[in-house]
CSV table of C-alpha atoms in Angstrom, one decimal:
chain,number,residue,atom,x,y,z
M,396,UNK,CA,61.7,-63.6,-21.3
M,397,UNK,CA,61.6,-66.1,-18.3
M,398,UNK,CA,58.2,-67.0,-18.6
M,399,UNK,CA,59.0,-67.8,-22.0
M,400,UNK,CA,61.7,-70.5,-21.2
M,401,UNK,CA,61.1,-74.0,-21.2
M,402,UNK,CA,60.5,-76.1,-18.2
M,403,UNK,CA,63.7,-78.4,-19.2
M,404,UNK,CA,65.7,-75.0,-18.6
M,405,UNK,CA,67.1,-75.5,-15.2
M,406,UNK,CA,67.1,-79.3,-15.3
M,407,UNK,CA,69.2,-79.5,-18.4
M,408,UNK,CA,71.9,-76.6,-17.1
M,409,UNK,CA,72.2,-78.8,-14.1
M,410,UNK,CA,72.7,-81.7,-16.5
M,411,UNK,CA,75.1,-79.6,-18.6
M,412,UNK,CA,77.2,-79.1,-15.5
M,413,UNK,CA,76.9,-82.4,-14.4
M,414,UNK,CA,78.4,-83.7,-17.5
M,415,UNK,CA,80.9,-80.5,-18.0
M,416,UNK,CA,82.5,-81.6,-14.6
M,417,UNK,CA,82.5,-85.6,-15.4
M,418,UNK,CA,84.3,-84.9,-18.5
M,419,UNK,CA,86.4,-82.3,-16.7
M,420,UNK,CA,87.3,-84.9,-14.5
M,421,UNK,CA,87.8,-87.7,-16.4
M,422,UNK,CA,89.9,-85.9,-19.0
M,423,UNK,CA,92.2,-84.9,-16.2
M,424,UNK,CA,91.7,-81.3,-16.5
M,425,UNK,CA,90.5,-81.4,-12.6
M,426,UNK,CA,93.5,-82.6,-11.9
M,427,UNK,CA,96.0,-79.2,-11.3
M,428,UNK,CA,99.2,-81.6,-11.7
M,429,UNK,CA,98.0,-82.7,-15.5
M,430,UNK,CA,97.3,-79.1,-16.4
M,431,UNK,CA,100.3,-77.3,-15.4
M,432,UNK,CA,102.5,-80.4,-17.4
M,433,UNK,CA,100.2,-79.0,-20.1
M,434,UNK,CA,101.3,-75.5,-19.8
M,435,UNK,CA,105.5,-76.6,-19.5
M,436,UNK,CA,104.9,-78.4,-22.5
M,437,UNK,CA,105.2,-81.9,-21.3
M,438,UNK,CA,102.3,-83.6,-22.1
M,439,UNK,CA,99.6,-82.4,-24.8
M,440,UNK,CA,96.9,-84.5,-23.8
M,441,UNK,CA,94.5,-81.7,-22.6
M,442,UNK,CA,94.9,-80.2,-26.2
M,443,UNK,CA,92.9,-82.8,-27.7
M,444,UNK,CA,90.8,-82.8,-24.9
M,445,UNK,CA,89.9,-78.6,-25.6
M,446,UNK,CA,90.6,-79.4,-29.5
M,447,UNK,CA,87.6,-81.7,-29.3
M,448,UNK,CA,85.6,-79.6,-27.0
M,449,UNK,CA,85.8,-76.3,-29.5
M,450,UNK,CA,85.0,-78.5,-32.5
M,451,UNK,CA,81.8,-80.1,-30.8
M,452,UNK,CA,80.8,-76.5,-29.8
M,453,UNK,CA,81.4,-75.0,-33.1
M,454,UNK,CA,79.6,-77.5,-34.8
M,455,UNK,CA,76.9,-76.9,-32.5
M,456,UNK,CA,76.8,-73.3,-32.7
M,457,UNK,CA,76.9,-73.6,-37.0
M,458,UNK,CA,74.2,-75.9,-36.7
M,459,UNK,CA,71.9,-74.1,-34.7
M,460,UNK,CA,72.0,-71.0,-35.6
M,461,UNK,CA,71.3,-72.6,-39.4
M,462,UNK,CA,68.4,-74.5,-39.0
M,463,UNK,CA,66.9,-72.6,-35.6
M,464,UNK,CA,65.8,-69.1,-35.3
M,465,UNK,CA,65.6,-69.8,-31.4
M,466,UNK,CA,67.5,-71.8,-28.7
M,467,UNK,CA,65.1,-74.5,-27.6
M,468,UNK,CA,64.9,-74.0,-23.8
M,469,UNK,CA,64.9,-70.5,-23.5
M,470,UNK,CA,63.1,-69.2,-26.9
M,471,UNK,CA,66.0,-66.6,-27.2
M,472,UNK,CA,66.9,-65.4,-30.4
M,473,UNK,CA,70.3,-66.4,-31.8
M,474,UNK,CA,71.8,-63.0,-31.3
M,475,UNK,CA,75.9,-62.4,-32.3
M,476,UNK,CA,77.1,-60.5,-28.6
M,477,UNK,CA,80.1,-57.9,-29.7
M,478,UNK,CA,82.4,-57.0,-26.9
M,479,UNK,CA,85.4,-54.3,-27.6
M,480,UNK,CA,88.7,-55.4,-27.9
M,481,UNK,CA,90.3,-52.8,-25.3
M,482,UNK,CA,92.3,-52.9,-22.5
M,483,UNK,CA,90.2,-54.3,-19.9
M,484,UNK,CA,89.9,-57.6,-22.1
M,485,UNK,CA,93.7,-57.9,-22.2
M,486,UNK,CA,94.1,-57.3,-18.5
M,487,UNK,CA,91.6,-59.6,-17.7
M,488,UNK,CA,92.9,-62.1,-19.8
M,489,UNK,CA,96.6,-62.1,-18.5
M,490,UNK,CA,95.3,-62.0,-14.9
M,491,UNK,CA,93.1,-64.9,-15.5
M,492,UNK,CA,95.9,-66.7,-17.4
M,493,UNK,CA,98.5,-65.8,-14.5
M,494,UNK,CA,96.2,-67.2,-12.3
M,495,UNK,CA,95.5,-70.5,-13.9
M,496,UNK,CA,98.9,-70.6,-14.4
M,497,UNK,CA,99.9,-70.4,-10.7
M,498,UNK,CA,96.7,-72.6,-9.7
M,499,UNK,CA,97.0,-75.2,-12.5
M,500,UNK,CA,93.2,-74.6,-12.5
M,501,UNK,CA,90.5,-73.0,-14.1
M,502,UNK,CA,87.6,-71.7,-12.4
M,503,UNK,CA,85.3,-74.8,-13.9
M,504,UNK,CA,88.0,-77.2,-13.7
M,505,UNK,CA,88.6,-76.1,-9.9
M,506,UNK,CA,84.8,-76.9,-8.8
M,507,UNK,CA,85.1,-80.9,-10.9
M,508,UNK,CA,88.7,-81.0,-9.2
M,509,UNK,CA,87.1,-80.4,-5.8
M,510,UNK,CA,84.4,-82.6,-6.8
M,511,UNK,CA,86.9,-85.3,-7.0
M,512,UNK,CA,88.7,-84.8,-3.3
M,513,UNK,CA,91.2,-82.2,-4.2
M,514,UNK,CA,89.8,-80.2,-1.2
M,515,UNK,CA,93.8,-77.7,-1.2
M,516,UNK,CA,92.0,-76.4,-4.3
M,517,UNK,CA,89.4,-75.0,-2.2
M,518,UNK,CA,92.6,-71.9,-1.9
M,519,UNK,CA,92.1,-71.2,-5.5
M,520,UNK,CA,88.5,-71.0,-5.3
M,521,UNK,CA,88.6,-68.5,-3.0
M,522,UNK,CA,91.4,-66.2,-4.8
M,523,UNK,CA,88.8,-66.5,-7.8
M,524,UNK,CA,85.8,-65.3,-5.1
M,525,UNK,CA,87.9,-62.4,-3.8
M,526,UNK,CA,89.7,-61.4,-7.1
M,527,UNK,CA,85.9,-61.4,-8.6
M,528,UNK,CA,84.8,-59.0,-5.5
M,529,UNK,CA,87.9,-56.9,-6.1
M,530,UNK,CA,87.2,-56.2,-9.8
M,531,UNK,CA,83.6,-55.7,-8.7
M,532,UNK,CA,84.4,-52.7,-6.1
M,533,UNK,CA,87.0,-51.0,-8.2
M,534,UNK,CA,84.7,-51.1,-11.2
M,535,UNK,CA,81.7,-49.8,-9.2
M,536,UNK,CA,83.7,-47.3,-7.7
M,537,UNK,CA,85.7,-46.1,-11.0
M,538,UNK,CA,81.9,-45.9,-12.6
M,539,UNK,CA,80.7,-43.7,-9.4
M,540,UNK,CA,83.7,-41.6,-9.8
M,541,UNK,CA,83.2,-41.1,-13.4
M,542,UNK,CA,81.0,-38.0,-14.8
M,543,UNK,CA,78.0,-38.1,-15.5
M,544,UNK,CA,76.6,-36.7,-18.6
């Protein structure tokens, strides 16, 4: 498949990021102190910010997979991805939302916050980096401890 992807491929996910942080950063969502008055309730600006990030994307997505039977720079077919609803989704969620919650930072917003001098954040990051290792060695080692059949 990745001989099959365009040569824009890499440039325009570099793009993409570049823009994701920019608007990250502008919208205030690097910005840890804007996003935990989000989370206390005290100001809802960051929901218009995400409000009009989902509609873009969902636009997007009902567009494309409409009027394209593949996604331009890769050539991949628009494929629906079905992930179980168990209890590895919830606990991953609520550990990701304690830790954004404690942070005031997502793991996109913390590289744009960074990207804008807020160099304490660099603590966060690398909670996210071992945290992601963590869940990486117990899961290898539950899956090596599992039977094989």
């Amino acid at each position: 498949m990745a001989d099959q992807r365009s040569p824009w491929f890499m440039p325009a996910i570099f793009a993409g990021g570049l823009v994701f942080g920019l608007g990250l950063a502008i919208s205030g969502m690097a910005r840890p102190e804007v996003v935990l008055d989000f989370l206390q309730f005290d100001d809802f600006g960051l929901l218009f910010v995400m409000g009009g990030a989902a509609v873009v994307t969902g636009v997007t997505f009902f567009v494309a997979t409409r009027y394209l039977d593949r996604a331009p720079l890769t050539a991949s077919e628009y494929t629906r991805r079905l992930k179980r609803f168990d209890r590895n989704v919830v606990l991953g969620g609520a550990i990701f939302g304690v830790g954004w919650g404690l942070s005031g930072i997502c793991p996109g917003a913390a590289y744009a916050s960074f990207g804008i001098g807020n160099y304490p954040i660099l603590w966060a990051v690398g909670g996210m980096f071992l945290g992601a290792y963590a869940q990486g060695f117990v899961r290898s080692r539950l899956s090596d401890a599992a039977p094989s059949s």
